[in-house]
Coordinates of C-alpha atoms in Angstrom, one line a residue:
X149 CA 5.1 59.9 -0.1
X150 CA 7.4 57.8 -1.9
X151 CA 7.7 60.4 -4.9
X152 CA 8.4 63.0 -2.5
X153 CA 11.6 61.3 -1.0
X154 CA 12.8 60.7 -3.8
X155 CA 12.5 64.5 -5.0
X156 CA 14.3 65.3 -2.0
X157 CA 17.0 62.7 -2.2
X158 CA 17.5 64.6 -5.9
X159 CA 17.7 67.3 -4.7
X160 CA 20.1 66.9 -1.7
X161 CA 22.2 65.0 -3.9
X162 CA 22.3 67.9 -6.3
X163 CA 23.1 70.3 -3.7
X164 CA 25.9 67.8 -2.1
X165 CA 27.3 67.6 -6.3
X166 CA 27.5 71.2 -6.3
X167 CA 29.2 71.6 -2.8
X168 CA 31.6 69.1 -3.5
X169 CA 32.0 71.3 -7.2
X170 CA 33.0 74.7 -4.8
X171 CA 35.5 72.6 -2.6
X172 CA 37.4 71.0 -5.4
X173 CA 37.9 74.3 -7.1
X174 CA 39.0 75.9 -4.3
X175 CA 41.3 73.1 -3.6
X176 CA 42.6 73.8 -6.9
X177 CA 43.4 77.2 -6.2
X178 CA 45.0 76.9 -2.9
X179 CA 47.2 74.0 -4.4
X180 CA 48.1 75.1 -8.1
X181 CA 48.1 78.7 -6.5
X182 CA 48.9 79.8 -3.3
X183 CA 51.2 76.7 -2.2
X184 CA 53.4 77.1 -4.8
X185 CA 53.7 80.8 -4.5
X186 CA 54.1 80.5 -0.9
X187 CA 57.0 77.8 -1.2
X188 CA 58.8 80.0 -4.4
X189 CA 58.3 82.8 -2.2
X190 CA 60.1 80.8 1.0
X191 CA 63.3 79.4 -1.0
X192 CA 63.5 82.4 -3.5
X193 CA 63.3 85.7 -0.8
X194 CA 63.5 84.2 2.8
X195 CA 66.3 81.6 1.3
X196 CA 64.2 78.6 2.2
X197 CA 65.3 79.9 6.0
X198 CA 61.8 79.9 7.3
X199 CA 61.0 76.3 6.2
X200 CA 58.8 75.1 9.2
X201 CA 56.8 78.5 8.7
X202 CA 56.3 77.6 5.4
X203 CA 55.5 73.9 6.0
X204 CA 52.7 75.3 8.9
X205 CA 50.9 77.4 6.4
X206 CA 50.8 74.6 3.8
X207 CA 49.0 72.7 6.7
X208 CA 46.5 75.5 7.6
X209 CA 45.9 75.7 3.7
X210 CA 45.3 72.2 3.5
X211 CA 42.5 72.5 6.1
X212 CA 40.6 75.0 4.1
X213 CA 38.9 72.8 1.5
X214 CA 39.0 70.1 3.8
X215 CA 36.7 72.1 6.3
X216 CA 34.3 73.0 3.8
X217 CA 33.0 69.9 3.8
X218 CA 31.5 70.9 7.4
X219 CA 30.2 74.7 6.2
X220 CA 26.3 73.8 7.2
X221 CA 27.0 71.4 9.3
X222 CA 29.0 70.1 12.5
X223 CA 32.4 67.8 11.7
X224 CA 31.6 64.2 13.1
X225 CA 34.3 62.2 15.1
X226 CA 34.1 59.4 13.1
X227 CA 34.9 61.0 10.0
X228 CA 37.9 63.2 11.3
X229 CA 38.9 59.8 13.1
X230 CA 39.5 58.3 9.5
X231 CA 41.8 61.1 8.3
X232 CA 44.3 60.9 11.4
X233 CA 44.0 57.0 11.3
X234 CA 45.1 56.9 7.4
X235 CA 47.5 59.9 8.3
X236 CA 49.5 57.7 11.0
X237 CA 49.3 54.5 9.2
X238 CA 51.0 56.4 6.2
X239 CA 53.7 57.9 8.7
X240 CA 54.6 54.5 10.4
X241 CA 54.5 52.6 7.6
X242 CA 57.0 54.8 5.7
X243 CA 59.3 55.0 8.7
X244 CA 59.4 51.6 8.7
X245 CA 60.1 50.7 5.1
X246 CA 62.7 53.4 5.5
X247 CA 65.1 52.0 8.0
X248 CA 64.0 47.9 6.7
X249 CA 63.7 48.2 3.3
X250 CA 63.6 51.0 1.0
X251 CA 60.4 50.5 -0.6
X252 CA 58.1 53.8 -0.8
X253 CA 54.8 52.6 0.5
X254 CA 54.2 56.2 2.1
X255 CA 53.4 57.1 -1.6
X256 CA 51.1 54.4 -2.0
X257 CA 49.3 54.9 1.2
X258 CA 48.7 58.3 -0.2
X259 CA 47.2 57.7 -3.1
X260 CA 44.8 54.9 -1.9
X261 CA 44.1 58.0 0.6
X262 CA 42.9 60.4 -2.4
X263 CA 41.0 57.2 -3.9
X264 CA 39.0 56.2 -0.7
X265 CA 38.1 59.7 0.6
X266 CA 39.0 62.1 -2.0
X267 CA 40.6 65.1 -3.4
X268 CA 40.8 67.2 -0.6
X269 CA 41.3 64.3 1.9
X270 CA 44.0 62.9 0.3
X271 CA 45.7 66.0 -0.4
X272 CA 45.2 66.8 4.0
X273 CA 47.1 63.2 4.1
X274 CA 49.5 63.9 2.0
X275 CA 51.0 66.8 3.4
X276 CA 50.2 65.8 7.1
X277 CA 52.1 62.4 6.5
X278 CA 55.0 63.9 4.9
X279 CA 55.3 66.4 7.3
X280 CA 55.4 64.6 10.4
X281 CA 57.7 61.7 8.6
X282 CA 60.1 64.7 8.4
X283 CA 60.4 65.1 12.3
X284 CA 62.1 61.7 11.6
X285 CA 64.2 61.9 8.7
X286 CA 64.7 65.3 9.0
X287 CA 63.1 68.9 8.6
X288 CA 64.6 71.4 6.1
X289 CA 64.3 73.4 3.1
X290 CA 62.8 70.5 1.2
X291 CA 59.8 70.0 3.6
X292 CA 57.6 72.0 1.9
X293 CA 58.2 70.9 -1.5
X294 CA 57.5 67.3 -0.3
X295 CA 54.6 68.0 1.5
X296 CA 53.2 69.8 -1.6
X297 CA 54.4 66.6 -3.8
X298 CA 52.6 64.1 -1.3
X299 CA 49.3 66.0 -1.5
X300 CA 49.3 66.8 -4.9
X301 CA 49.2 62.9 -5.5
X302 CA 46.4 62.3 -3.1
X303 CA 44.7 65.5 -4.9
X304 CA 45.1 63.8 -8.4
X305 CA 44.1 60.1 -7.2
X306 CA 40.9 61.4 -6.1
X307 CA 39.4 63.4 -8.9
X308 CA 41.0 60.9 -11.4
X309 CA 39.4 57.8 -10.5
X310 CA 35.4 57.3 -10.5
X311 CA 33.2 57.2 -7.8
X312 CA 30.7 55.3 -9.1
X313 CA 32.6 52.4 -10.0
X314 CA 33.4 52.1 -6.2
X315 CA 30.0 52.2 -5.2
X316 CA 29.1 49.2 -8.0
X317 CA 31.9 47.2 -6.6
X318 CA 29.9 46.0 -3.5
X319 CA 26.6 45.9 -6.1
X320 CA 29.1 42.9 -7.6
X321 CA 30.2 41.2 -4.8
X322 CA 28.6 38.2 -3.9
X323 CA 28.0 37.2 -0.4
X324 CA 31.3 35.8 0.4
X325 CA 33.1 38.9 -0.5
X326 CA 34.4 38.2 -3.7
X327 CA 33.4 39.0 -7.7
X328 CA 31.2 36.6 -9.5
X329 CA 32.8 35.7 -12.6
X330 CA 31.2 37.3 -15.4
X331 CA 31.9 40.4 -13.2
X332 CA 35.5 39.9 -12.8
X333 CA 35.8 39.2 -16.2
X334 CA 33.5 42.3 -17.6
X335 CA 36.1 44.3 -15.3
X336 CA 39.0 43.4 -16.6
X337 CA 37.9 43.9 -20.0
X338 CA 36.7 47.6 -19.2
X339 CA 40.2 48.0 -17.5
X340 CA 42.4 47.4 -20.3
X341 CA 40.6 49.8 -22.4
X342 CA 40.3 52.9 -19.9
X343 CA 43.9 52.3 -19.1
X344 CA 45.3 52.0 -22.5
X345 CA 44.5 55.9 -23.3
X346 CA 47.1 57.3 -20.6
X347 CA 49.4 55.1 -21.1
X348 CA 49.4 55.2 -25.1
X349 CA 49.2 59.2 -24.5
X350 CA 52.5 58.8 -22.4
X351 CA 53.8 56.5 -24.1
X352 CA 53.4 59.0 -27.4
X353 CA 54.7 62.0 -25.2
X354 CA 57.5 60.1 -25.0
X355 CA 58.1 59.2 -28.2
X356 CA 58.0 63.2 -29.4
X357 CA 60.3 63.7 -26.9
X358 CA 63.1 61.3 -28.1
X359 CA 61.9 62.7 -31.6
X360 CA 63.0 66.2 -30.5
X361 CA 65.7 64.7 -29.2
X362 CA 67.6 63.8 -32.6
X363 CA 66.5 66.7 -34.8
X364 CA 67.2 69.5 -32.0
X365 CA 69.4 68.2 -29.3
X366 CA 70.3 71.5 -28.5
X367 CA 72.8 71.2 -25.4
X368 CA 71.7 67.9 -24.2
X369 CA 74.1 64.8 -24.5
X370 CA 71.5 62.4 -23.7
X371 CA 67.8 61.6 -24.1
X372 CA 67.1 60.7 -20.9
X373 CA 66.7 64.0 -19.0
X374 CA 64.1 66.6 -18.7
X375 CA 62.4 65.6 -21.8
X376 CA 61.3 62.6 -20.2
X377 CA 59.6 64.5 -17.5
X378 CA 58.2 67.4 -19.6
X379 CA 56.6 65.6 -22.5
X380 CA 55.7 62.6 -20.4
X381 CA 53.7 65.2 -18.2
X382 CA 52.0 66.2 -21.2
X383 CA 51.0 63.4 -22.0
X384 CA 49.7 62.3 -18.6
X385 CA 47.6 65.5 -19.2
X386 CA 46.0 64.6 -22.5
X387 CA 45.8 60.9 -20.8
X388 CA 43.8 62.1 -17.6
X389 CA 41.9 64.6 -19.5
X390 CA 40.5 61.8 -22.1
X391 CA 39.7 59.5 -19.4
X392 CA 38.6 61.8 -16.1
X393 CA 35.9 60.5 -14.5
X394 CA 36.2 57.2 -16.0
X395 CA 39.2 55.2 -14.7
X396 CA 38.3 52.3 -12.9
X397 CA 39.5 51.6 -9.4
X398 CA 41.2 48.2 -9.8
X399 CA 44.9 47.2 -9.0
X400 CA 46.3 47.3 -12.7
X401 CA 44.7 51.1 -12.9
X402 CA 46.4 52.1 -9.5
X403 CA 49.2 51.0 -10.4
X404 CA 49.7 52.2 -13.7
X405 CA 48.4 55.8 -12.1
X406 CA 50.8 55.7 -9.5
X407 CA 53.7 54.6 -11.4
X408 CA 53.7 57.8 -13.6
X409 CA 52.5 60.5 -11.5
X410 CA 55.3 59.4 -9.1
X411 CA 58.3 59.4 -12.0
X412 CA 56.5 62.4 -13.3
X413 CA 55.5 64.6 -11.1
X414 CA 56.5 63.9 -7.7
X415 CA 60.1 63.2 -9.3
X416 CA 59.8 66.6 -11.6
X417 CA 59.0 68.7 -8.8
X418 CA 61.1 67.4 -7.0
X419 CA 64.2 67.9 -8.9
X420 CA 63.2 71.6 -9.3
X421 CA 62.9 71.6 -5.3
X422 CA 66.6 70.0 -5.2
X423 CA 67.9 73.1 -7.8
X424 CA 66.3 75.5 -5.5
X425 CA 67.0 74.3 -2.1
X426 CA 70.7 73.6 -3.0
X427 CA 71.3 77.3 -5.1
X428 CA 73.0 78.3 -1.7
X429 CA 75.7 75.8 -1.8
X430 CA 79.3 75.7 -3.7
X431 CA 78.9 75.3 -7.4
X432 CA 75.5 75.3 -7.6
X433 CA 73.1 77.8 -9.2
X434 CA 70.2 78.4 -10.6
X435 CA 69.9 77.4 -14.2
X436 CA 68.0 75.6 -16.9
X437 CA 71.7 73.7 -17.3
X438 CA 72.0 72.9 -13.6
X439 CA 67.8 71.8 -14.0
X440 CA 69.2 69.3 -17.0
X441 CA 72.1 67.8 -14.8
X442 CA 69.5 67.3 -11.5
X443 CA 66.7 65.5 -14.2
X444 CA 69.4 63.5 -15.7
X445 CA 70.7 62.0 -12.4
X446 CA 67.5 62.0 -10.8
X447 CA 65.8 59.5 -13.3
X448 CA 67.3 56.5 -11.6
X449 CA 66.1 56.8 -8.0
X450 CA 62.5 58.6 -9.5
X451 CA 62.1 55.8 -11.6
X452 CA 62.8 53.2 -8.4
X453 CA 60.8 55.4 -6.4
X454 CA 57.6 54.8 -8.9
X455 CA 58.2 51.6 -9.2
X456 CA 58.6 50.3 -5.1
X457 CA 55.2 52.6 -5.2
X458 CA 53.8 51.1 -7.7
X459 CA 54.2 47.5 -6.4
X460 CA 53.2 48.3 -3.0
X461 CA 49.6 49.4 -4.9
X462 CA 49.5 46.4 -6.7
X463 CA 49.2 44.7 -3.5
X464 CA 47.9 46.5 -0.8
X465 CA 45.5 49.4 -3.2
X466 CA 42.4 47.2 -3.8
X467 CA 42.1 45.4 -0.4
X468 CA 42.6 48.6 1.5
X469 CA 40.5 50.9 -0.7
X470 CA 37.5 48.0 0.0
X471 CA 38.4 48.1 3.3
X472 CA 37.7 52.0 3.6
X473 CA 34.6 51.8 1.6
X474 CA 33.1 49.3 4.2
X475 CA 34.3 51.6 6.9
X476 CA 32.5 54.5 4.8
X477 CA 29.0 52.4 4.4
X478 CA 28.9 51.4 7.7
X479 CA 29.7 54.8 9.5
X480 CA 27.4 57.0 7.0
X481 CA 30.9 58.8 6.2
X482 CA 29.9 60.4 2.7
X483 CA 31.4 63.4 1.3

């Protein structure tokens, strides 16, 4: 009897691996795909004109993958529940950060949303939060690029981080909730060393970049432009590549994670997005020189952008993360 559970625990598992396989890569395609030539497609032919069209089918793509999840069986409450819940916790707090203090906890929120209930989750929060903040702040040609920015972050928190290391979190915990010390300390050890590949391959990417810098300048007066953001995407590639599947979920991983993606490729998209949505206005066009000026002046506010996200990780990422993982255990809320 026992032997025969535990073939059919194998086997259900396998089969829930290779759903979760077919979701992801269609998530991939409907992100890296569709939503980008749906938004180029938007700004470029309907002259971004038809934005909240454009924003509505970024939501029903984001429901897609996310509804897959339920393709052989019936959704739950308890596990749709979760998505809003995380969904207006990410609205509210970055409405109210906005008008107290200008710290970007909404792109925390987001990413500790793509850690605690994965890829396709935290992409459906992503885009969902971003676009009802914008019924706030304000709806327009940029909505779509933000919600695709927001999601994209979610997307990447969840398939970079591992699973498994969640799951042998609680394994470590002692009974009053906290690590035992040879735990903490194995941890920390194991931290430093996963973390240390993307950030050395970043750190490298940026190095080339200043390096091609001085030999061919080209028409660039200063280093810090889009060469920042192009070779320090490449790196992050190499970095997330090396180490996928493997990063640990602990608040010096978060943060570092969140601290680049943000500068790099919420703030790279982003500044594409600005060249776009503002091609209509006096003096403004569409050109790799006009992309140069926007990367160049957009540095500063990316770069306090990743780094109010990063901070709000640092302190809020791990306690909420454990907090959703309880939640998951206790409600049978697996994916």
């Amino acid at each position: 009897m026992g032997g025969g559970c535990s073939v059919d625990r194998r086997n259900l598992d396998e089969i829930g691996q290779k759903a979760a396989k077919k979701r992801t890569l269609v998530a991939a395609l409907f992100i890296f795909i569709l939503m980008p030539a749906t938004i180029l497609f938007s700004t470029l032919v309907l002259d971004g004109a038809r934005y909240m069209i454009t924003s509505l089918l970024i939501v029903i793509y984001t429901m897609v993958p996310f509804f897959m999840i339920y393709e052989k069986r019936k959704p739950k409450a308890r596990e749709v529940v979760i998505i809003a819940m995380m969904t207006a916790i990410t609205v509210a707090a970055q409405l109210f950060f906005h008008v107290t203090v200008p710290i970007q906890i909404g792109t925390a929120m987001i990413i500790i949303s793509g850690v605690a209930l994965g890829p396709e989750a935290g992409f459906m929060v992503g885009a969902l939060g971003r676009f009802v903040c914008n019924f706030y702040m304000g709806q327009g040609p940029w909505s779509p690029w933000q919600m695709f920015c927001w999601g994209l972050l979610g997307f990447l928190a969840g398939l970079t981080f591992n699973k498994v290391t969640v799951k042998n979190r609680y394994e470590e915990i002692n009974g009053e909730g906290e690590f035992s010390g040879a735990a903490l300390e194995e941890r920390k050890s194991r931290v430093f060393r996963v973390v240390m590949g993307p950030v050395m391959c970043v750190f490298f990417g940026i190095v080339v970049a200043y390096i091609t810098y001085i030999f061919v300048p080209g028409k660039d007066t200063t280093f810090w432009g889009w060469r920042v953001y192009a070779f320090g995407a490449l790196g992050l590639l190499v970095g997330a590549l090396l180490q996928r599947k493997r990063m640990p979920v602990d608040s010096i991983s978060l943060t570092v994670f969140t601290l680049f993606t943000t500068v790099i490729i919420y703030g790279g998209i982003m500044n594409i997005a600005a060249m776009f949505t503002s091609s209509g206005l006096p003096g403004s066009d569409i050109s790799f020189n006009t992309l140069r000026m926007l990367y160049i002046s957009g540095l500063p506010y990316d770069l306090y952008h990743g780094i109010t996200a990063a901070v709000s990780i640092f302190v809020i990422g791990n306690p909420m993360i454990e907090k959703l993982e309880r939640i998951k255990i206790k409600y049978g809320i697996y994916r």
